[in-house]
């Protein structure tokens, strides 16, 4: 069902855990649906210096959040906001149609975290 | 050497050697069409007749009450729709339970679209059907009641004899039971059960896939759906699957012979598994009854983690299980059985079903407990929910 890339990220997730000095935290999803992603970002000089995640969910959810943290590290806030779920799917070499919503959740988690950062900055 | 442990016997079983041995000749030698008049055909016919008699004897039924189908799903569909359409002049009310197999649930949904009224009985927190509610729901126009003998997800054994008596003394309804998970695991004696129809499936008791039985008690009228030749006394057309039938009879015979020993042995392994998991892992619950369950079935919900990811982590360690999580189903809905016994959706998502088999050993159980502890621990570390709990509780 899953690509090798998805299984890689699932078996050894990248950037799993909390960021102690995170200044941007966003959580999306709900336990009822069976998917919750929380993204921690450290943003300095408008660049995502570091990212980490915690996820409750299936292989696709874990892999999506893992690859998403890879994708936004080193990007500017604007570039991070431009990342679409289709980019996440591509980075994973594809997801089964029934799992596409996991990539959407990852995109939303990034947006929520950056929103949280912007509110903090105000 | 990588260890591989199969613990998903409720999903399917391997075909045992003796069964393969019994089937093979019928693919190469007496391979004739059983309806053919020549000797190739009559040899196959003979094998089918003796297999039918064998199965009937084991189940305490008559050979002419045993009908061969393509499996449990066909048997269930036939039982429900065949009874509904045969009796619709008498009434259009059907009663079943909230925890039946999808073959029953979806057959009922189809019948509802066609004007039948279906009542789905509640179950208690262990999955036992509400017999008081059954008594209240039975009506003049109830034509069919269908309740499974044993539940495939949480192993609950239903009080089939009590249910059958209630149906028979309060209505004229036909009583069907889906015994797909029960056959081969617990004793079935149809001469002592107030049951009119019963479904069985060979691939759950070490027989081949693609073959099953519908028991139709003498005198029970049912509409046939497989139109064609006159096979199965004109009730189910289609050239008979001789190797499958022979294999199924062999498998059921062996299961019946081994049942008293195997059920005790498997129950002991199941109990060890349950004791160790509940004792050594925290934030876990057992789904289904502690005592009144299939000897080989255990079903746990682990808080804060999700079932599919647990399943895949166990798979990476060589262990095969299944889950009732929404993420693992094509419909993205959590197990209707777990929701019916009152679990919250998130608890249903964290479920893991482990079903033991003939080949399961004690060391398999110990290895599995170790793997569960490891994987549950790793997934909890990754989970934002465990985080919150730790912050709150500690």
Coordinates of C-alpha atoms in Angstrom, one line a residue:
Chain A
X1 CA 0.0 0.0 0.0
X2 CA 2.8 2.4 0.9
X3 CA 5.9 3.6 -1.0
X4 CA 9.3 2.9 0.3
X5 CA 9.8 6.6 1.1
X6 CA 6.7 6.5 3.3
X7 CA 7.9 3.4 5.1
X8 CA 11.3 4.9 5.7
X9 CA 9.8 8.0 7.3
X10 CA 7.4 5.8 9.3
X11 CA 10.1 3.5 10.6
X12 CA 12.7 6.2 11.4
X13 CA 10.8 9.5 11.5
X14 CA 12.9 12.7 11.0
X15 CA 12.7 15.5 13.6
X16 CA 10.4 13.6 15.9
X17 CA 9.9 15.2 19.3
X18 CA 9.5 18.6 20.8
X19 CA 11.6 21.8 20.2
X20 CA 12.4 23.2 23.6
X21 CA 13.0 26.7 22.2
X22 CA 10.1 26.7 19.7
X23 CA 8.5 30.0 19.0
X24 CA 5.8 28.6 16.7
X25 CA 3.5 25.7 17.6
X26 CA 0.5 24.5 15.6
X27 CA -1.8 21.5 16.2
X28 CA -4.4 20.2 13.8
X29 CA -6.8 17.3 13.5
X30 CA -8.7 15.6 16.3
X31 CA -8.6 12.3 18.1
X32 CA -12.2 11.5 16.9
X33 CA -10.9 11.3 13.3
X34 CA -7.8 9.5 14.3
X35 CA -5.2 12.0 13.2
X36 CA -3.5 14.8 15.3
X37 CA -0.4 16.6 14.1
X38 CA 1.6 19.1 16.2
X39 CA 4.4 21.0 14.6
X40 CA 7.0 22.9 16.5
X41 CA 9.1 25.6 14.7
X42 CA 11.9 27.9 15.6
X43 CA 11.8 30.9 13.4
X44 CA 14.6 33.5 13.4
X45 CA 15.1 36.4 10.9
X46 CA 12.1 35.2 9.0
X47 CA 13.7 31.8 8.4
X48 CA 12.6 28.4 9.8
X49 CA 15.8 27.5 11.6
X50 CA 14.5 24.2 13.1
X51 CA 11.3 22.1 13.0
X52 CA 10.0 19.1 14.9
X53 CA 6.7 17.2 15.1
X54 CA 4.5 14.9 17.2
X55 CA 1.8 12.9 15.6
X56 CA -1.0 10.6 16.6
X57 CA -2.1 8.8 13.5
X58 CA -1.4 6.1 10.8
X59 CA 1.8 5.5 8.8
X60 CA 0.8 8.1 6.2
X61 CA 0.2 10.7 8.9
X62 CA 3.5 10.1 10.6
X63 CA 5.4 10.1 7.3
X64 CA 3.6 13.3 6.1
X65 CA 4.6 15.2 9.2
X66 CA 8.1 13.8 9.2
X67 CA 8.8 14.8 5.6
X68 CA 7.0 18.2 6.1
X69 CA 9.5 19.1 8.8
X70 CA 12.4 18.3 6.4
X71 CA 10.8 20.4 3.7
X72 CA 10.4 23.6 5.7
X73 CA 13.8 23.6 7.5
X74 CA 15.9 26.4 6.1
X75 CA 13.0 28.0 4.2
X76 CA 11.7 31.5 4.7
X77 CA 8.3 31.9 6.3
X78 CA 6.8 32.8 2.9
X79 CA 8.3 29.7 1.2
X80 CA 7.0 27.6 4.1
X81 CA 3.5 29.0 3.6
X82 CA 3.7 28.1 -0.1
X83 CA 4.2 24.4 0.5
X84 CA 1.2 22.5 -0.7
X85 CA 0.0 19.1 0.3
X86 CA 0.8 17.9 -3.3
X87 CA 4.4 18.7 -2.6
X88 CA 4.3 16.5 0.5
X89 CA 2.7 13.7 -1.5
X90 CA 5.5 14.1 -4.1
X91 CA 8.2 14.1 -1.5
X92 CA 6.8 10.8 -0.3
X93 CA 6.7 9.3 -3.8
X94 CA 2.9 9.2 -3.6
X95 CA 0.2 8.3 -1.1
X96 CA -2.8 6.0 -1.6
X97 CA -5.9 8.1 -2.5
X98 CA -7.6 7.3 0.8
X99 CA -4.5 8.8 2.6
X100 CA -4.2 12.1 0.8
X101 CA -5.9 13.8 3.6
X102 CA -2.8 13.2 5.8
X103 CA -0.8 15.4 3.5
X104 CA -3.4 18.1 3.7
X105 CA -3.2 17.9 7.5
X106 CA 0.6 18.4 7.3
X107 CA 0.1 21.5 5.1
X108 CA -2.4 22.8 7.7
X109 CA -0.1 22.1 10.6
X110 CA 2.6 24.2 9.0
X111 CA 0.1 27.1 8.5
X112 CA -1.2 26.8 12.0
X113 CA 2.3 26.9 13.5
X114 CA 3.3 30.0 11.4
X115 CA 0.0 31.7 12.4
X116 CA 0.9 31.1 16.0
X117 CA 4.3 32.6 15.4
X118 CA 2.8 35.7 13.8
X119 CA 0.4 36.2 16.7
X120 CA 3.4 36.0 19.1
X121 CA 5.3 38.6 17.1
X122 CA 2.4 41.1 17.3
Chain B
X1 CA 16.9 -15.7 11.1
X2 CA 14.0 -13.3 11.2
X3 CA 11.1 -14.5 13.3
X4 CA 7.7 -14.4 11.8
X5 CA 4.6 -14.8 13.9
X6 CA 1.1 -14.9 12.4
X7 CA -1.6 -13.7 14.8
X8 CA -4.4 -12.8 12.5
X9 CA -6.2 -16.2 12.3
X10 CA -9.6 -14.5 12.5
X11 CA -8.8 -12.9 9.2
X12 CA -7.8 -16.1 7.6
X13 CA -5.8 -19.3 8.3
X14 CA -3.3 -21.3 6.3
X15 CA -4.5 -24.5 4.6
X16 CA -3.2 -27.4 6.6
X17 CA -1.2 -30.1 4.9
X18 CA -3.7 -32.9 5.4
X19 CA -6.3 -30.7 3.7
X20 CA -4.0 -29.9 0.7
X21 CA -3.3 -33.6 0.5
X22 CA -7.1 -34.4 0.4
X23 CA -7.7 -31.8 -2.3
X24 CA -5.0 -32.3 -4.8
X25 CA -6.2 -35.6 -6.3
X26 CA -9.5 -33.9 -7.2
X27 CA -7.7 -31.4 -9.3
X28 CA -5.8 -34.0 -11.3
X29 CA -7.8 -37.2 -11.4
X30 CA -11.5 -37.3 -10.5
X31 CA -11.8 -33.8 -12.0
X32 CA -15.0 -34.4 -13.9
X33 CA -18.0 -32.2 -13.6
X34 CA -20.0 -33.8 -10.9
X35 CA -23.2 -33.4 -13.0
X36 CA -21.7 -35.4 -15.9
X37 CA -23.1 -38.9 -16.3
X38 CA -19.8 -40.6 -17.2
X39 CA -17.4 -42.1 -14.7
X40 CA -15.3 -39.0 -14.5
X41 CA -18.3 -37.1 -13.2
X42 CA -19.6 -39.8 -10.9
X43 CA -16.2 -40.1 -9.2
X44 CA -16.4 -36.4 -8.4
X45 CA -20.1 -36.7 -7.4
X46 CA -19.2 -39.5 -4.9
X47 CA -16.6 -37.3 -3.3
X48 CA -19.0 -34.4 -2.9
X49 CA -21.7 -36.7 -1.4
X50 CA -19.3 -38.2 1.1
X51 CA -18.0 -34.7 2.0
X52 CA -21.5 -33.4 2.5
X53 CA -22.3 -36.4 4.8
X54 CA -19.1 -35.9 6.7
X55 CA -19.9 -32.2 7.4
X56 CA -23.5 -33.0 8.3
X57 CA -22.4 -35.6 10.8
X58 CA -20.0 -33.2 12.5
X59 CA -22.6 -30.5 12.8
X60 CA -25.4 -32.9 13.8
X61 CA -27.4 -32.1 10.7
X62 CA -28.8 -34.0 7.8
X63 CA -26.8 -34.2 4.5
X64 CA -29.7 -32.6 2.6
X65 CA -29.5 -29.6 4.9
X66 CA -25.9 -28.8 3.9
X67 CA -25.5 -26.5 0.9
X68 CA -22.2 -25.4 -0.5
X69 CA -21.5 -21.8 -1.3
X70 CA -18.4 -19.7 -2.2
X71 CA -17.9 -18.7 1.4
X72 CA -19.3 -17.0 4.4
X73 CA -20.2 -13.8 2.6
X74 CA -22.3 -15.6 0.0
X75 CA -23.9 -17.7 2.8
X76 CA -24.8 -14.6 4.7
X77 CA -26.2 -12.8 1.7
X78 CA -28.2 -15.8 0.7
X79 CA -29.6 -16.4 4.2
X80 CA -30.7 -12.8 4.5
X81 CA -32.0 -12.0 1.1
X82 CA -33.2 -15.5 0.3
X83 CA -35.4 -15.4 3.5
X84 CA -36.5 -11.8 3.1
X85 CA -37.7 -12.2 -0.5
X86 CA -39.3 -15.6 0.1
X87 CA -41.3 -14.3 3.1
X88 CA -42.1 -10.7 2.2
X89 CA -45.8 -11.4 1.8
X90 CA -45.8 -12.3 5.5
X91 CA -43.9 -9.3 6.7
X92 CA -41.0 -7.0 6.1
X93 CA -39.4 -6.7 9.5
X94 CA -35.9 -8.1 10.2
X95 CA -34.0 -8.0 13.4
X96 CA -30.2 -8.3 13.7
X97 CA -27.5 -6.9 16.0
X98 CA -25.2 -3.8 15.8
X99 CA -22.1 -6.0 15.7
X100 CA -22.6 -8.3 12.8
X101 CA -20.1 -8.9 10.0
X102 CA -20.3 -6.4 7.1
X103 CA -21.8 -9.2 4.9
X104 CA -24.9 -9.1 7.2
X105 CA -24.8 -5.3 7.8
X106 CA -24.6 -4.5 4.2
X107 CA -27.2 -7.1 3.1
X108 CA -29.5 -5.4 5.6
X109 CA -28.8 -2.0 4.2
X110 CA -29.7 -3.3 0.7
X111 CA -32.9 -4.8 2.0
X112 CA -33.8 -1.5 3.7
X113 CA -33.4 0.2 0.3
X114 CA -35.9 -2.3 -1.0
X115 CA -38.6 -1.6 1.6
X116 CA -37.7 -3.9 4.4
X117 CA -37.5 -2.5 8.0
X118 CA -34.4 -3.6 10.0
X119 CA -34.0 -3.3 13.7
X120 CA -30.4 -3.4 15.0
X121 CA -30.3 -4.8 18.6
X122 CA -28.0 -3.0 21.1
X123 CA -25.2 -4.9 22.8
X124 CA -23.8 -4.4 26.2
X125 CA -20.2 -3.2 27.0
X126 CA -18.9 -6.7 26.4
X127 CA -20.8 -7.2 23.1
X128 CA -23.6 -9.4 24.3
X129 CA -26.9 -8.9 22.5
X130 CA -29.8 -7.4 24.5
X131 CA -32.3 -10.2 24.7
X132 CA -34.9 -8.1 26.5
X133 CA -34.8 -5.7 23.6
X134 CA -35.2 -8.7 21.2
X135 CA -38.4 -9.8 23.1
X136 CA -39.8 -6.3 22.8
X137 CA -38.9 -5.9 19.1
X138 CA -40.4 -9.2 17.8
X139 CA -43.6 -8.6 15.9
X140 CA -46.3 -10.4 13.9
X141 CA -44.5 -9.2 10.8
X142 CA -41.0 -10.2 11.8
X143 CA -39.8 -12.7 9.2
X144 CA -36.1 -13.0 10.1
X145 CA -33.7 -12.7 13.0
X146 CA -30.0 -12.9 12.4
X147 CA -27.4 -12.9 15.3
X148 CA -23.8 -14.2 14.9
X149 CA -22.6 -17.1 17.1
X150 CA -19.3 -15.4 17.9
X151 CA -18.0 -12.0 17.0
X152 CA -15.0 -11.7 14.8
X153 CA -13.5 -8.6 16.4
X154 CA -13.9 -9.0 20.1
X155 CA -14.7 -12.7 20.3
X156 CA -18.0 -12.4 22.2
X157 CA -20.0 -15.6 22.3
X158 CA -23.7 -14.9 21.9
X159 CA -26.4 -16.9 23.9
X160 CA -27.6 -18.5 20.6
X161 CA -29.9 -21.1 22.2
X162 CA -31.6 -18.5 24.4
X163 CA -32.0 -16.1 21.5
X164 CA -33.4 -18.9 19.3
X165 CA -35.9 -19.9 22.0
X166 CA -37.1 -16.3 22.3
X167 CA -37.5 -16.0 18.6
X168 CA -39.4 -19.3 18.3
X169 CA -41.8 -18.7 21.2
X170 CA -42.5 -15.1 20.2
X171 CA -42.7 -15.1 16.5
X172 CA -42.8 -17.1 13.3
X173 CA -39.5 -15.6 12.2
X174 CA -36.7 -17.6 10.6
X175 CA -33.5 -17.6 12.8
X176 CA -30.1 -17.4 11.1
X177 CA -26.7 -17.3 12.8
X178 CA -23.4 -16.4 11.2
X179 CA -21.1 -19.1 12.7
X180 CA -18.1 -18.2 10.5
X181 CA -15.8 -17.5 13.4
X182 CA -17.3 -20.1 15.7
X183 CA -17.1 -23.2 13.5
X184 CA -14.1 -25.2 14.3
X185 CA -13.5 -23.3 17.5
X186 CA -16.5 -24.0 19.7
X187 CA -18.9 -27.0 19.6
X188 CA -21.9 -26.7 17.2
X189 CA -24.7 -29.3 17.4
X190 CA -27.6 -28.3 15.2
X191 CA -29.9 -31.0 16.5
X192 CA -29.8 -29.1 19.8
X193 CA -30.0 -25.5 18.6
X194 CA -33.2 -23.7 17.6
X195 CA -31.5 -22.4 14.4
X196 CA -32.9 -22.5 10.9
X197 CA -30.0 -21.2 8.9
X198 CA -26.2 -21.2 9.7
X199 CA -23.2 -19.8 7.7
X200 CA -19.8 -21.4 7.8
X201 CA -16.5 -20.6 5.9
X202 CA -13.7 -23.0 5.3
X203 CA -10.8 -20.5 5.4
X204 CA -11.3 -19.8 9.1
X205 CA -10.7 -23.4 10.1
X206 CA -7.5 -24.3 8.1
X207 CA -9.5 -25.1 4.9
X208 CA -9.2 -23.3 1.5
X209 CA -10.6 -19.9 0.6
X210 CA -13.6 -19.7 -1.7
X211 CA -15.8 -22.4 -0.1
X212 CA -18.4 -22.3 2.6
X213 CA -21.7 -23.8 3.8
X214 CA -25.2 -22.6 4.3
X215 CA -27.1 -24.9 6.6
X216 CA -30.8 -24.8 5.7
X217 CA -33.0 -26.7 8.2
X218 CA -35.5 -29.1 6.5
X219 CA -38.7 -27.2 6.1
X220 CA -37.1 -23.7 5.9
X221 CA -38.1 -22.0 2.7
X222 CA -35.5 -19.8 1.0
X223 CA -35.3 -18.1 -2.4
X224 CA -32.4 -19.2 -4.6
X225 CA -30.3 -16.5 -6.2
X226 CA -27.7 -18.3 -8.2
X227 CA -29.7 -19.1 -11.4
X228 CA -28.3 -21.7 -13.8
X229 CA -28.1 -25.5 -13.6
X230 CA -29.8 -27.7 -11.0
X231 CA -26.9 -28.1 -8.6
X232 CA -27.5 -28.2 -4.8
X233 CA -31.0 -29.5 -5.2
X234 CA -31.9 -26.7 -7.5
X235 CA -31.1 -24.0 -4.9
X236 CA -27.6 -22.9 -5.8
X237 CA -26.5 -23.2 -9.4
X238 CA -22.9 -23.5 -10.4
X239 CA -20.5 -26.4 -11.1
X240 CA -19.4 -27.6 -7.7
X241 CA -15.9 -26.9 -6.4
X242 CA -15.0 -30.5 -5.8
X243 CA -11.5 -29.9 -4.4
X244 CA -12.8 -27.1 -2.2
X245 CA -15.6 -29.2 -0.8
X246 CA -13.4 -32.2 -0.1
X247 CA -10.9 -29.8 1.5
X248 CA -13.5 -28.1 3.7
X249 CA -14.9 -31.5 4.9
X250 CA -11.4 -32.7 5.8
X251 CA -10.6 -29.4 7.6
X252 CA -13.8 -29.4 9.6
X253 CA -13.3 -33.1 10.6
X254 CA -9.8 -32.4 11.8
X255 CA -10.9 -29.3 13.7
X256 CA -13.7 -31.2 15.4
X257 CA -11.2 -34.0 16.4
X258 CA -8.7 -31.5 17.9
X259 CA -11.2 -29.1 19.3
X260 CA -11.3 -30.1 22.9
X261 CA -7.5 -30.0 23.2
X262 CA -6.8 -27.0 20.9
X263 CA -9.5 -24.8 22.5
X264 CA -7.9 -25.4 26.0
X265 CA -4.4 -24.8 24.7
X266 CA -5.3 -21.7 22.8
X267 CA -7.3 -20.2 25.6
X268 CA -4.3 -20.7 27.9
X269 CA -2.1 -18.8 25.5
X270 CA -4.8 -16.1 25.1
X271 CA -5.1 -15.7 28.9
X272 CA -1.3 -15.4 29.2
X273 CA -1.3 -12.7 26.6
X274 CA -4.1 -10.8 28.2
X275 CA -2.5 -11.1 31.7
X276 CA 0.9 -9.9 30.5
X277 CA -0.4 -7.0 28.4
X278 CA -2.8 -5.7 31.1
X279 CA -0.1 -6.2 33.7
X280 CA 2.9 -4.8 31.9
X281 CA 1.6 -2.0 29.7
X282 CA -0.3 1.0 31.1
X283 CA -3.3 2.9 29.7
X284 CA -4.6 -0.3 28.0
X285 CA -8.0 -2.0 28.0
X286 CA -9.3 -5.4 26.9
X287 CA -12.2 -5.1 24.5
X288 CA -14.9 -7.8 24.8
X289 CA -15.6 -10.2 27.7
X290 CA -12.9 -11.6 29.9
X291 CA -14.4 -15.1 30.0
X292 CA -17.2 -15.6 27.5
X293 CA -15.0 -15.2 24.4
X294 CA -13.5 -17.3 21.6
X295 CA -10.5 -19.3 22.9
X296 CA -8.1 -17.6 20.5
X297 CA -9.2 -14.0 20.5
X298 CA -7.8 -11.0 22.3
X299 CA -8.5 -7.3 21.4
X300 CA -6.8 -4.4 23.1
X301 CA -7.1 -0.6 22.9
X302 CA -3.9 1.2 23.7
X303 CA -4.5 4.9 24.6
X304 CA -2.7 7.7 22.8
X305 CA -1.6 5.8 19.8
X306 CA -3.2 4.7 16.5
X307 CA -3.9 1.1 15.4
X308 CA -2.5 1.1 11.8
X309 CA 0.8 2.5 12.9
X310 CA 1.0 -0.1 15.7
X311 CA 0.1 -2.8 13.2
X312 CA 2.9 -1.7 10.8
X313 CA 5.5 -1.4 13.6
X314 CA 4.6 -5.0 14.7
X315 CA 4.8 -6.1 11.1
X316 CA 8.3 -4.8 10.9
X317 CA 9.1 -7.1 13.9
X318 CA 7.6 -10.1 12.1
X319 CA 4.3 -10.1 13.8
X320 CA 0.9 -10.0 11.9
X321 CA -2.2 -8.7 13.7
X322 CA -5.1 -6.5 12.8
X323 CA -6.8 -3.3 14.0
X324 CA -10.2 -1.7 14.2
X325 CA -8.8 1.8 13.5
X326 CA -10.5 4.0 11.0
X327 CA -7.2 4.7 9.3
X328 CA -6.9 1.0 8.3
X329 CA -10.3 0.7 6.7
X330 CA -11.1 1.7 3.2
X331 CA -14.1 3.6 4.5
X332 CA -12.1 5.6 7.0
X333 CA -14.6 4.6 9.7
X334 CA -13.7 3.2 13.0
X335 CA -14.9 -0.4 13.8
X336 CA -18.7 -0.4 14.2
X337 CA -18.3 -3.2 16.7
X338 CA -16.0 -1.2 19.0
X339 CA -18.3 1.8 18.8
X340 CA -21.3 -0.4 19.5
X341 CA -19.8 -1.6 22.8
X342 CA -19.5 2.1 23.8
X343 CA -15.8 2.9 23.1
X344 CA -15.1 6.5 22.1
X345 CA -13.8 6.9 18.6
X346 CA -10.2 7.6 19.7
X347 CA -10.2 4.4 21.8
X348 CA -11.4 2.4 18.8
X349 CA -8.6 4.0 16.7
X350 CA -6.0 2.6 19.1
X351 CA -7.3 -1.0 18.9
X352 CA -5.3 -4.1 18.1
X353 CA -6.8 -7.6 17.5
X354 CA -4.6 -10.6 18.1
X355 CA -6.0 -14.1 17.2
X356 CA -4.0 -17.2 18.0
X357 CA -3.8 -20.3 15.9
X358 CA -2.8 -24.0 15.8
X359 CA 0.8 -23.1 15.3
X360 CA 1.1 -20.4 18.0
X361 CA 3.5 -21.2 20.8
X362 CA 4.1 -19.7 24.3
X363 CA 7.4 -18.2 23.1
X364 CA 5.4 -16.5 20.3
X365 CA 3.2 -14.9 22.9
X366 CA 6.2 -13.7 25.0
X367 CA 8.0 -12.3 21.9
X368 CA 4.7 -10.5 21.0
X369 CA 4.3 -8.9 24.4
X370 CA 7.9 -7.7 24.2
X371 CA 7.3 -6.2 20.7
X372 CA 4.1 -4.6 21.9
X373 CA 5.8 -2.9 24.8
X374 CA 8.5 -1.6 22.5
X375 CA 6.2 -0.3 19.7
X376 CA 3.6 1.1 22.0
X377 CA 6.3 2.9 23.9
X378 CA 7.9 4.3 20.7
X379 CA 4.5 5.5 19.3
X380 CA 3.6 7.1 22.6
X381 CA 6.8 9.1 22.6
X382 CA 5.7 10.4 19.1
X383 CA 2.2 11.2 20.2
X384 CA 1.0 14.7 21.3
X385 CA -1.8 13.0 23.3
X386 CA 0.6 11.1 25.6
X387 CA 2.4 14.4 26.1
X388 CA -0.7 16.0 27.5
X389 CA -1.5 13.1 29.7
X390 CA 1.9 13.1 31.1
X391 CA 1.8 16.8 31.8
X392 CA -1.6 16.4 33.5
X393 CA -1.0 13.2 35.5
X394 CA 2.6 13.3 36.7

